[in-house]
PDB file of C-alpha atoms in Angstrom:
ATOM      1  CA  GLU A  19     104.027  63.426 112.261  1.00 76.00           C
ATOM      2  CA  GLU A  20     100.844  62.340 110.387  1.00 80.00           C
ATOM      3  CA  SER A  21     101.196  65.147 107.707  1.00 82.00           C
ATOM      4  CA  GLY A  22     104.842  65.075 107.354  1.00 87.00           C
ATOM      5  CA  PRO A  23     106.856  68.070 106.126  1.00 93.00           C
ATOM      6  CA  THR A  24     105.741  70.658 103.575  1.00 96.00           C
ATOM      7  CA  LYS A  25     107.630  71.182 100.408  1.00 96.00           C
ATOM      8  CA  PHE A  26     108.552  74.844 100.271  1.00 97.00           C
ATOM      9  CA  VAL A  27     108.967  76.252  96.712  1.00 97.00           C
ATOM     10  CA  GLY A  28     108.715  79.998  97.734  1.00 96.00           C
ATOM     11  CA  TYR A  29     112.450  80.702  97.025  1.00 96.00           C
ATOM     12  CA  GLU A  30     111.698  80.026  93.304  1.00 94.00           C
ATOM     13  CA  CYS A  31     108.170  81.071  92.810  1.00 95.00           C
ATOM     14  CA  THR A  32     105.222  82.941  94.439  1.00 96.00           C
ATOM     15  CA  GLU A  33     102.558  80.544  93.230  1.00 97.00           C
ATOM     16  CA  CYS A  34     102.126  76.717  92.753  1.00 97.00           C
ATOM     17  CA  ALA A  35      99.576  73.912  92.567  1.00 98.00           C
ATOM     18  CA  ALA A  36      99.013  72.053  95.848  1.00 97.00           C
ATOM     19  CA  THR A  37      96.852  69.507  97.615  1.00 97.00           C
ATOM     20  CA  ILE A  38      95.247  70.105 101.166  1.00 97.00           C
ATOM     21  CA  LYS A  39      96.669  67.402 103.376  1.00 96.00           C
ATOM     22  CA  ALA A  40      94.892  68.479 106.621  1.00 96.00           C
ATOM     23  CA  ILE A  41      92.706  71.067 108.228  1.00 97.00           C
ATOM     24  CA  VAL A  42      92.562  72.215 111.786  1.00 96.00           C
ATOM     25  CA  ARG A  43      89.810  74.226 113.382  1.00 96.00           C
ATOM     26  CA  ASP A  44      89.627  75.352 117.009  1.00 94.00           C
ATOM     27  CA  GLY A  45      92.520  72.898 117.701  1.00 90.00           C
ATOM     28  CA  LYS A  46      90.767  69.906 116.221  1.00 94.00           C
ATOM     29  CA  LYS A  47      91.135  68.049 112.854  1.00 95.00           C
ATOM     30  CA  VAL A  48      88.159  68.660 110.514  1.00 96.00           C
ATOM     31  CA  ASP A  49      87.354  67.441 107.007  1.00 96.00           C
ATOM     32  CA  ALA A  50      86.402  70.681 105.576  1.00 96.00           C
ATOM     33  CA  LEU A  51      86.108  74.542 106.093  1.00 96.00           C
ATOM     34  CA  GLU A  52      82.873  76.397 104.874  1.00 96.00           C
ATOM     35  CA  ALA A  53      82.456  79.978 103.688  1.00 96.00           C
ATOM     36  CA  GLY A  54      83.035  82.243 106.665  1.00 95.00           C
ATOM     37  CA  GLN A  55      84.918  79.770 108.688  1.00 96.00           C
ATOM     38  CA  GLN A  56      88.495  80.227 109.844  1.00 97.00           C
ATOM     39  CA  GLY A  57      91.067  77.533 110.377  1.00 97.00           C
ATOM     40  CA  GLU A  58      94.613  76.286 109.520  1.00 97.00           C
ATOM     41  CA  ILE A  59      95.319  74.441 106.268  1.00 97.00           C
ATOM     42  CA  ILE A  60      98.314  72.280 105.571  1.00 97.00           C
ATOM     43  CA  LEU A  61      99.499  71.771 102.207  1.00 97.00           C
ATOM     44  CA  ASP A  62     101.712  69.195 100.550  1.00 96.00           C
ATOM     45  CA  ALA A  63     103.777  71.989  98.873  1.00 97.00           C
ATOM     46  CA  THR A  64     103.665  75.827  99.367  1.00 98.00           C
ATOM     47  CA  PRO A  65     105.106  78.986  98.042  1.00 98.00           C
ATOM     48  CA  PHE A  66     104.203  80.858 101.260  1.00 98.00           C
ATOM     49  CA  TYR A  67     107.118  81.660 103.459  1.00 98.00           C
ATOM     50  CA  ALA A  68     106.516  80.949 107.160  1.00 97.00           C
ATOM     51  CA  GLU A  69     107.460  83.350 109.765  1.00 96.00           C
ATOM     52  CA  SER A  70     111.037  82.859 110.980  1.00 92.00           C
ATOM     53  CA  GLY A  71     114.182  84.795 111.369  1.00 88.00           C
ATOM     54  CA  GLY A  72     112.429  88.079 112.011  1.00 92.00           C
ATOM     55  CA  GLN A  73     110.683  87.850 108.723  1.00 96.00           C
ATOM     56  CA  VAL A  74     106.742  87.770 108.823  1.00 97.00           C
ATOM     57  CA  GLY A  75     104.875  84.912 107.185  1.00 97.00           C
ATOM     58  CA  ASP A  76     103.382  85.376 103.717  1.00 98.00           C
ATOM     59  CA  CYS A  77      99.742  86.179 103.071  1.00 98.00           C
ATOM     60  CA  GLY A  78      97.691  85.509  99.780  1.00 98.00           C
ATOM     61  CA  VAL A  79      94.871  83.263  98.534  1.00 98.00           C
ATOM     62  CA  LEU A  80      94.145  79.625  98.041  1.00 98.00           C
ATOM     63  CA  ASP A  81      91.847  79.035  95.024  1.00 97.00           C
ATOM     64  CA  SER A  82      90.050  75.959  93.892  1.00 96.00           C
ATOM     65  CA  VAL A  83      87.014  74.931  91.899  1.00 95.00           C
ATOM     66  CA  ALA A  84      85.109  74.317  95.072  1.00 94.00           C
ATOM     67  CA  GLY A  85      86.107  77.570  96.820  1.00 96.00           C
ATOM     68  CA  ASN A  86      88.668  80.143  97.879  1.00 96.00           C
ATOM     69  CA  ALA A  87      90.242  81.360 100.967  1.00 98.00           C
ATOM     70  CA  HIS A  88      92.368  84.343 102.156  1.00 98.00           C
ATOM     71  CA  VAL A  89      95.582  83.295 103.873  1.00 98.00           C
ATOM     72  CA  ALA A  90      96.201  85.805 106.686  1.00 98.00           C
ATOM     73  CA  LYS A  91      99.734  84.437 107.853  1.00 96.00           C
ATOM     74  CA  THR A  92     101.870  81.315 107.642  1.00 98.00           C
ATOM     75  CA  SER A  93     103.830  79.726 110.361  1.00 97.00           C
ATOM     76  CA  ALA A  94     105.902  76.526 111.002  1.00 94.00           C
ATOM     77  CA  PRO A  95     105.386  75.600 114.585  1.00 91.00           C
ATOM     78  CA  VAL A  96     106.388  72.098 114.180  1.00 87.00           C
ATOM     79  CA  GLY A  97     109.607  71.326 112.068  1.00 86.00           C
ATOM     80  CA  LYS A  98     109.063  71.672 108.333  1.00 90.00           C
ATOM     81  CA  MET A  99     105.245  71.530 108.463  1.00 93.00           C
ATOM     82  CA  TYR A 100     103.697  74.717 107.350  1.00 96.00           C
ATOM     83  CA  LEU A 101     100.317  76.121 108.666  1.00 96.00           C
ATOM     84  CA  HIS A 102      98.289  78.633 106.653  1.00 98.00           C
ATOM     85  CA  ALA A 103      95.942  80.495 108.706  1.00 98.00           C
ATOM     86  CA  VAL A 104      92.856  81.104 106.526  1.00 98.00           C
ATOM     87  CA  THR A 105      89.343  82.461 106.115  1.00 98.00           C
ATOM     88  CA  VAL A 106      87.246  80.681 103.576  1.00 97.00           C
ATOM     89  CA  LYS A 107      85.649  83.552 101.486  1.00 97.00           C
ATOM     90  CA  SER A 108      83.255  81.493  99.236  1.00 96.00           C
ATOM     91  CA  GLY A 109      82.261  77.719  98.687  1.00 96.00           C
ATOM     92  CA  SER A 110      84.367  75.187 100.800  1.00 96.00           C
ATOM     93  CA  LEU A 111      87.795  73.728 101.075  1.00 97.00           C
ATOM     94  CA  ALA A 112      88.181  70.137 101.897  1.00 97.00           C
ATOM     95  CA  VAL A 113      91.094  67.591 102.667  1.00 96.00           C
ATOM     96  CA  GLY A 114      92.161  66.261  99.321  1.00 96.00           C
ATOM     97  CA  THR A 115      91.154  69.327  97.523  1.00 95.00           C
ATOM     98  CA  GLN A 116      93.623  70.686  94.737  1.00 97.00           C
ATOM     99  CA  VAL A 117      94.250  74.401  95.130  1.00 98.00           C
ATOM    100  CA  HIS A 118      96.305  77.009  93.435  1.00 98.00           C
ATOM    101  CA  ALA A 119      98.293  78.744  96.239  1.00 98.00           C
ATOM    102  CA  ARG A 120      99.165  82.293  95.449  1.00 98.00           C
ATOM    103  CA  VAL A 121     101.291  84.740  97.586  1.00 98.00           C
ATOM    104  CA  ASP A 122     100.469  88.358  97.842  1.00 98.00           C
ATOM    105  CA  HIS A 123     103.237  89.323  95.271  1.00 96.00           C
ATOM    106  CA  ALA A 124     103.383  93.128  96.249  1.00 96.00           C
ATOM    107  CA  LYS A 125     103.722  92.421  99.922  1.00 97.00           C
ATOM    108  CA  ARG A 126     106.414  89.688  99.349  1.00 97.00           C
ATOM    109  CA  ARG A 127     108.458  92.164  97.102  1.00 96.00           C
ATOM    110  CA  ALA A 128     108.112  94.903  99.800  1.00 96.00           C
ATOM    111  CA  THR A 129     109.109  92.455 102.576  1.00 97.00           C
ATOM    112  CA  GLU A 130     112.193  91.493 100.541  1.00 97.00           C
ATOM    113  CA  ASN A 131     113.214  95.042 100.146  1.00 97.00           C
ATOM    114  CA  ASN A 132     113.161  95.466 103.858  1.00 97.00           C
ATOM    115  CA  HIS A 133     115.027  92.126 104.572  1.00 97.00           C
ATOM    116  CA  THR A 134     117.901  92.809 102.225  1.00 97.00           C
ATOM    117  CA  ALA A 135     118.104  96.308 103.643  1.00 98.00           C
ATOM    118  CA  THR A 136     118.705  94.950 107.122  1.00 97.00           C
ATOM    119  CA  HIS A 137     121.765  93.136 106.009  1.00 97.00           C
ATOM    120  CA  LEU A 138     123.012  96.314 104.325  1.00 98.00           C
ATOM    121  CA  LEU A 139     122.245  98.108 107.589  1.00 98.00           C
ATOM    122  CA  GLN A 140     124.224  95.876 109.768  1.00 97.00           C
ATOM    123  CA  ALA A 141     127.102  96.260 107.351  1.00 97.00           C
ATOM    124  CA  ALA A 142     126.728  99.984 107.506  1.00 98.00           C
ATOM    125  CA  LEU A 143     126.601 100.027 111.296  1.00 97.00           C
ATOM    126  CA  GLN A 144     129.680  97.922 111.620  1.00 97.00           C
ATOM    127  CA  GLN A 145     131.487  99.961 109.154  1.00 97.00           C
ATOM    128  CA  THR A 146     130.439 103.204 110.856  1.00 96.00           C
ATOM    129  CA  LEU A 147     130.415 102.180 114.652  1.00 96.00           C
ATOM    130  CA  GLY A 148     132.732  99.201 114.675  1.00 95.00           C
ATOM    131  CA  GLY A 149     133.035  95.464 114.616  1.00 92.00           C
ATOM    132  CA  HIS A 150     131.359  95.027 118.105  1.00 93.00           C
ATOM    133  CA  VAL A 151     128.015  95.578 116.438  1.00 94.00           C
ATOM    134  CA  HIS A 152     125.963  92.544 116.010  1.00 92.00           C
ATOM    135  CA  GLN A 153     122.289  91.759 115.358  1.00 93.00           C
ATOM    136  CA  ALA A 154     120.257  91.212 118.464  1.00 93.00           C
ATOM    137  CA  GLY A 155     116.895  90.778 116.843  1.00 92.00           C
ATOM    138  CA  SER A 156     114.838  92.070 113.991  1.00 95.00           C
ATOM    139  CA  LEU A 157     111.232  92.295 112.461  1.00 96.00           C
ATOM    140  CA  VAL A 158     110.806  92.578 108.762  1.00 97.00           C
ATOM    141  CA  ASP A 159     107.352  93.020 106.964  1.00 97.00           C
ATOM    142  CA  HIS A 160     105.937  94.757 103.983  1.00 96.00           C
ATOM    143  CA  GLU A 161     105.744  98.085 105.648  1.00 96.00           C
ATOM    144  CA  ARG A 162     109.067  98.554 107.593  1.00 96.00           C
ATOM    145  CA  LEU A 163     112.065  97.163 109.107  1.00 97.00           C
ATOM    146  CA  ARG A 164     113.221  96.952 112.903  1.00 97.00           C
ATOM    147  CA  PHE A 165     116.774  95.977 113.496  1.00 97.00           C
ATOM    148  CA  ASP A 166     118.195  95.635 117.140  1.00 96.00           C
ATOM    149  CA  PHE A 167     121.828  95.599 117.622  1.00 96.00           C
ATOM    150  CA  THR A 168     124.630  95.609 120.282  1.00 95.00           C
ATOM    151  CA  HIS A 169     125.970  98.988 120.992  1.00 96.00           C
ATOM    152  CA  PHE A 170     127.034 100.732 124.272  1.00 93.00           C
ATOM    153  CA  GLU A 171     125.791 104.313 123.824  1.00 93.00           C
ATOM    154  CA  GLY A 172     123.203 106.401 121.861  1.00 92.00           C
ATOM    155  CA  ILE A 173     123.862 107.561 118.229  1.00 95.00           C
ATOM    156  CA  ASP A 174     123.652 111.196 117.537  1.00 95.00           C
ATOM    157  CA  GLN A 175     121.985 112.638 114.576  1.00 95.00           C
ATOM    158  CA  THR A 176     125.162 113.294 112.673  1.00 96.00           C
ATOM    159  CA  ARG A 177     126.477 109.602 113.043  1.00 96.00           C
ATOM    160  CA  LEU A 178     122.968 108.397 112.257  1.00 97.00           C
ATOM    161  CA  GLN A 179     122.890 110.255 109.033  1.00 97.00           C
ATOM    162  CA  ASP A 180     126.382 108.909 108.216  1.00 97.00           C
ATOM    163  CA  ILE A 181     124.942 105.405 108.660  1.00 98.00           C
ATOM    164  CA  GLU A 182     122.017 106.201 106.558  1.00 98.00           C
ATOM    165  CA  ARG A 183     124.179 107.611 103.699  1.00 98.00           C
ATOM    166  CA  LEU A 184     126.373 104.544 103.729  1.00 98.00           C
ATOM    167  CA  LEU A 185     123.467 102.341 103.620  1.00 98.00           C
ATOM    168  CA  ASN A 186     122.069 104.000 100.608  1.00 98.00           C
ATOM    169  CA  GLU A 187     125.585 103.861  98.935  1.00 98.00           C
ATOM    170  CA  TYR A 188     125.383 100.209  99.260  1.00 98.00           C
ATOM    171  CA  ILE A 189     121.925 100.138  97.737  1.00 98.00           C
ATOM    172  CA  ARG A 190     123.037 102.227  94.730  1.00 97.00           C
ATOM    173  CA  LEU A 191     125.874  99.730  93.986  1.00 97.00           C
ATOM    174  CA  ASP A 192     123.174  97.664  92.575  1.00 97.00           C
ATOM    175  CA  ALA A 193     125.157  94.593  93.780  1.00 97.00           C
ATOM    176  CA  PRO A 194     123.878  91.206  92.983  1.00 97.00           C
ATOM    177  CA  VAL A 195     122.317  89.159  95.936  1.00 97.00           C
ATOM    178  CA  GLN A 196     123.948  85.655  95.610  1.00 97.00           C
ATOM    179  CA  ILE A 197     122.332  82.910  97.610  1.00 96.00           C
ATOM    180  CA  ALA A 198     123.868  79.345  98.124  1.00 95.00           C
ATOM    181  CA  GLU A 199     123.662  76.426 100.453  1.00 94.00           C
ATOM    182  CA  LYS A 200     126.861  75.284 102.152  1.00 93.00           C
ATOM    183  CA  PRO A 201     127.952  73.208 105.011  1.00 94.00           C
ATOM    184  CA  ILE A 202     127.851  75.375 108.205  1.00 92.00           C
ATOM    185  CA  GLU A 203     131.681  75.092 108.880  1.00 92.00           C
ATOM    186  CA  GLU A 204     132.545  76.001 105.338  1.00 93.00           C
ATOM    187  CA  ALA A 205     130.145  79.001 105.645  1.00 93.00           C
ATOM    188  CA  ARG A 206     131.678  80.085 108.888  1.00 90.00           C
ATOM    189  CA  ALA A 207     135.068  79.651 107.555  1.00 92.00           C
ATOM    190  CA  ALA A 208     134.255  81.915 104.599  1.00 92.00           C
ATOM    191  CA  GLY A 209     133.253  84.714 107.134  1.00 90.00           C
ATOM    192  CA  ALA A 210     129.503  84.432 107.003  1.00 92.00           C
ATOM    193  CA  MET A 211     127.891  86.084 110.076  1.00 89.00           C
ATOM    194  CA  ALA A 212     125.460  84.123 112.206  1.00 84.00           C
ATOM    195  CA  LEU A 213     122.778  85.252 114.581  1.00 78.00           C
ATOM    196  CA  PHE A 214     123.954  84.617 118.218  1.00 66.00           C
ATOM    197  CA  GLY A 215     122.133  81.926 119.870  1.00 68.00           C
ATOM    198  CA  GLU A 216     120.271  80.735 116.731  1.00 74.00           C
ATOM    199  CA  LYS A 217     120.309  76.982 115.887  1.00 80.00           C
ATOM    200  CA  TYR A 218     121.478  76.100 112.354  1.00 85.00           C
ATOM    201  CA  ASP A 219     121.119  72.910 110.366  1.00 86.00           C
ATOM    202  CA  ASP A 220     124.405  71.183 108.991  1.00 89.00           C
ATOM    203  CA  ILE A 221     123.606  72.736 105.745  1.00 92.00           C
ATOM    204  CA  VAL A 222     122.930  76.407 105.784  1.00 93.00           C
ATOM    205  CA  ARG A 223     121.750  79.116 103.403  1.00 95.00           C
ATOM    206  CA  VAL A 224     124.335  81.933 102.810  1.00 96.00           C
ATOM    207  CA  VAL A 225     123.119  85.204 101.570  1.00 96.00           C
ATOM    208  CA  GLN A 226     126.000  87.229 100.016  1.00 97.00           C
ATOM    209  CA  VAL A 227     125.422  90.869  98.873  1.00 97.00           C
ATOM    210  CA  GLY A 228     128.402  91.768  96.607  1.00 93.00           C
ATOM    211  CA  ASP A 229     131.547  92.487  98.845  1.00 94.00           C
ATOM    212  CA  VAL A 230     129.292  94.203 101.343  1.00 96.00           C
ATOM    213  CA  SER A 231     127.641  91.527 103.448  1.00 96.00           C
ATOM    214  CA  MET A 232     127.566  87.716 103.997  1.00 96.00           C
ATOM    215  CA  GLU A 233     125.156  86.220 106.459  1.00 95.00           C
ATOM    216  CA  LEU A 234     123.388  82.849 107.272  1.00 94.00           C
ATOM    217  CA  CYS A 235     119.816  83.638 106.449  1.00 94.00           C
ATOM    218  CA  GLY A 236     116.768  81.681 105.541  1.00 93.00           C
ATOM    219  CA  GLY A 237     114.756  84.588 104.394  1.00 95.00           C
ATOM    220  CA  THR A 238     113.766  85.827 100.945  1.00 97.00           C
ATOM    221  CA  HIS A 239     115.681  88.808  99.375  1.00 97.00           C
ATOM    222  CA  VAL A 240     115.739  90.980  96.320  1.00 97.00           C
ATOM    223  CA  PRO A 241     117.920  89.922  93.261  1.00 97.00           C
ATOM    224  CA  ARG A 242     119.939  93.032  93.290  1.00 97.00           C
ATOM    225  CA  THR A 243     120.253  95.864  95.812  1.00 97.00           C
ATOM    226  CA  GLY A 244     119.174  98.656  93.372  1.00 97.00           C
ATOM    227  CA  VAL A 245     115.609  97.176  93.551  1.00 96.00           C
ATOM    228  CA  ILE A 246     115.311  98.522  97.104  1.00 97.00           C
ATOM    229  CA  GLY A 247     115.415 102.128  95.692  1.00 96.00           C
ATOM    230  CA  TYR A 248     116.181 104.089  99.000  1.00 96.00           C
ATOM    231  CA  CYS A 249     116.110 103.403 102.715  1.00 97.00           C
ATOM    232  CA  LYS A 250     115.249 106.131 105.309  1.00 97.00           C
ATOM    233  CA  ILE A 251     115.979 105.652 109.030  1.00 97.00           C
ATOM    234  CA  LEU A 252     112.945 106.838 110.933  1.00 96.00           C
ATOM    235  CA  SER A 253     114.154 106.421 114.605  1.00 96.00           C
ATOM    236  CA  GLU A 254     116.989 105.121 116.802  1.00 96.00           C
ATOM    237  CA  SER A 255     116.527 104.198 120.474  1.00 96.00           C
ATOM    238  CA  SER A 256     117.573 102.118 123.379  1.00 95.00           C
ATOM    239  CA  ILE A 257     115.447  98.927 124.196  1.00 94.00           C
ATOM    240  CA  SER A 258     117.795  97.593 126.957  1.00 93.00           C
ATOM    241  CA  SER A 259     121.245  97.916 128.340  1.00 92.00           C
ATOM    242  CA  GLY A 260     123.717  97.545 125.414  1.00 93.00           C
ATOM    243  CA  VAL A 261     121.159  97.051 122.839  1.00 96.00           C
ATOM    244  CA  ARG A 262     119.755  99.786 120.425  1.00 97.00           C
ATOM    245  CA  ARG A 263     117.066  99.766 117.898  1.00 97.00           C
ATOM    246  CA  ILE A 264     116.712 101.290 114.490  1.00 98.00           C
ATOM    247  CA  GLU A 265     113.406 101.500 112.461  1.00 98.00           C
ATOM    248  CA  ALA A 266     113.481 102.277 108.819  1.00 98.00           C
ATOM    249  CA  VAL A 267     111.442 102.274 105.686  1.00 97.00           C
ATOM    250  CA  CYS A 268     112.385 101.279 102.106  1.00 96.00           C
ATOM    251  CA  GLY A 269     110.666 101.776  98.635  1.00 92.00           C
ATOM    252  CA  GLU A 270     107.153 102.844  98.408  1.00 92.00           C
ATOM    253  CA  PRO A 271     106.663 103.244 102.288  1.00 94.00           C
ATOM    254  CA  CYS A 272     109.789 105.432 102.232  1.00 94.00           C
ATOM    255  CA  VAL A 273     108.271 107.742  99.573  1.00 94.00           C
ATOM    256  CA  GLU A 274     105.084 107.991 101.785  1.00 95.00           C
ATOM    257  CA  ALA A 275     107.076 108.616 104.846  1.00 94.00           C
ATOM    258  CA  LEU A 276     109.183 111.463 103.133  1.00 95.00           C
ATOM    259  CA  GLN A 277     106.187 113.049 101.551  1.00 96.00           C
ATOM    260  CA  GLY A 278     104.428 112.995 105.028  1.00 96.00           C
ATOM    261  CA  ARG A 279     107.373 114.792 106.666  1.00 95.00           C
ATOM    262  CA  GLU A 280     107.296 117.217 103.723  1.00 96.00           C
ATOM    263  CA  ARG A 281     103.615 117.986 104.199  1.00 97.00           C
ATOM    264  CA  GLN A 282     104.165 118.684 108.083  1.00 97.00           C
ATOM    265  CA  LEU A 283     107.209 120.992 107.151  1.00 97.00           C
ATOM    266  CA  THR A 284     105.078 123.016 104.508  1.00 97.00           C
ATOM    267  CA  ALA A 285     102.174 123.377 106.867  1.00 97.00           C
ATOM    268  CA  THR A 286     104.512 124.549 109.582  1.00 97.00           C
ATOM    269  CA  ALA A 287     106.017 127.022 107.458  1.00 97.00           C
ATOM    270  CA  GLN A 288     102.705 128.455 106.249  1.00 97.00           C
ATOM    271  CA  LEU A 289     101.607 128.845 109.926  1.00 97.00           C
ATOM    272  CA  LEU A 290     104.694 130.902 110.614  1.00 97.00           C
ATOM    273  CA  SER A 291     104.378 132.773 107.209  1.00 97.00           C
ATOM    274  CA  ALA A 292     107.904 131.633 106.423  1.00 96.00           C
ATOM    275  CA  SER A 293     109.570 129.673 103.441  1.00 95.00           C
ATOM    276  CA  VAL A 294     110.511 126.140 104.203  1.00 92.00           C
TER     277      VAL A 294
END
């Protein structure tokens, strides 16, 4: 209540000027953090996305004339107030200090790849398995995506490859990702999918990917699907009755995963004195 809401500018940019409004260390308000100390910093404005909707919070740095800090994660435990979990690397940071807040650009872009890919994956699952498929949870970071969904049976390898093939067809469409804010009733009437049990404001953010997908989502996304490059499904499993889980990778982690499998296959072929 004392600090008020944080102005989030992270949809438009990944860095901005900001002022430290408050600092918390070990659950108590403090005036400053010195080099080597950890705490949570509240800014008046931030480009850091706070963990929500399955997407992890951003990491990055806070720079000032007096000192700098590494931001390990960002959360919003109380309304629109953002907490930046930091470790001060040099100098000190105090309440009232002007800082330059900068998100780790590479990790943000990789996370956006994975988040947009979850929307395309849900569309591919519904197209392949049926309209009964709905999101039951997700985790999106810069390394991978995890997508939980409603389905009544296991998915065999052939069907899973069909899903992966369609997912990558959607990526190759290079469709624009259009984002708009609308009254929730208007968004629902237009066919936007909502996460069951999630509470939404009267004005919601609608993420539409060409003619493929339209969902209510507060996360960050790529400008066009082609940016994702390729998405590889790594596993499919059951996590509870009627709920399945798919894990996948996109972009650079996808290249690393495929090359790792190729190395394993080549090594196995050499042991057997056989061709791949």
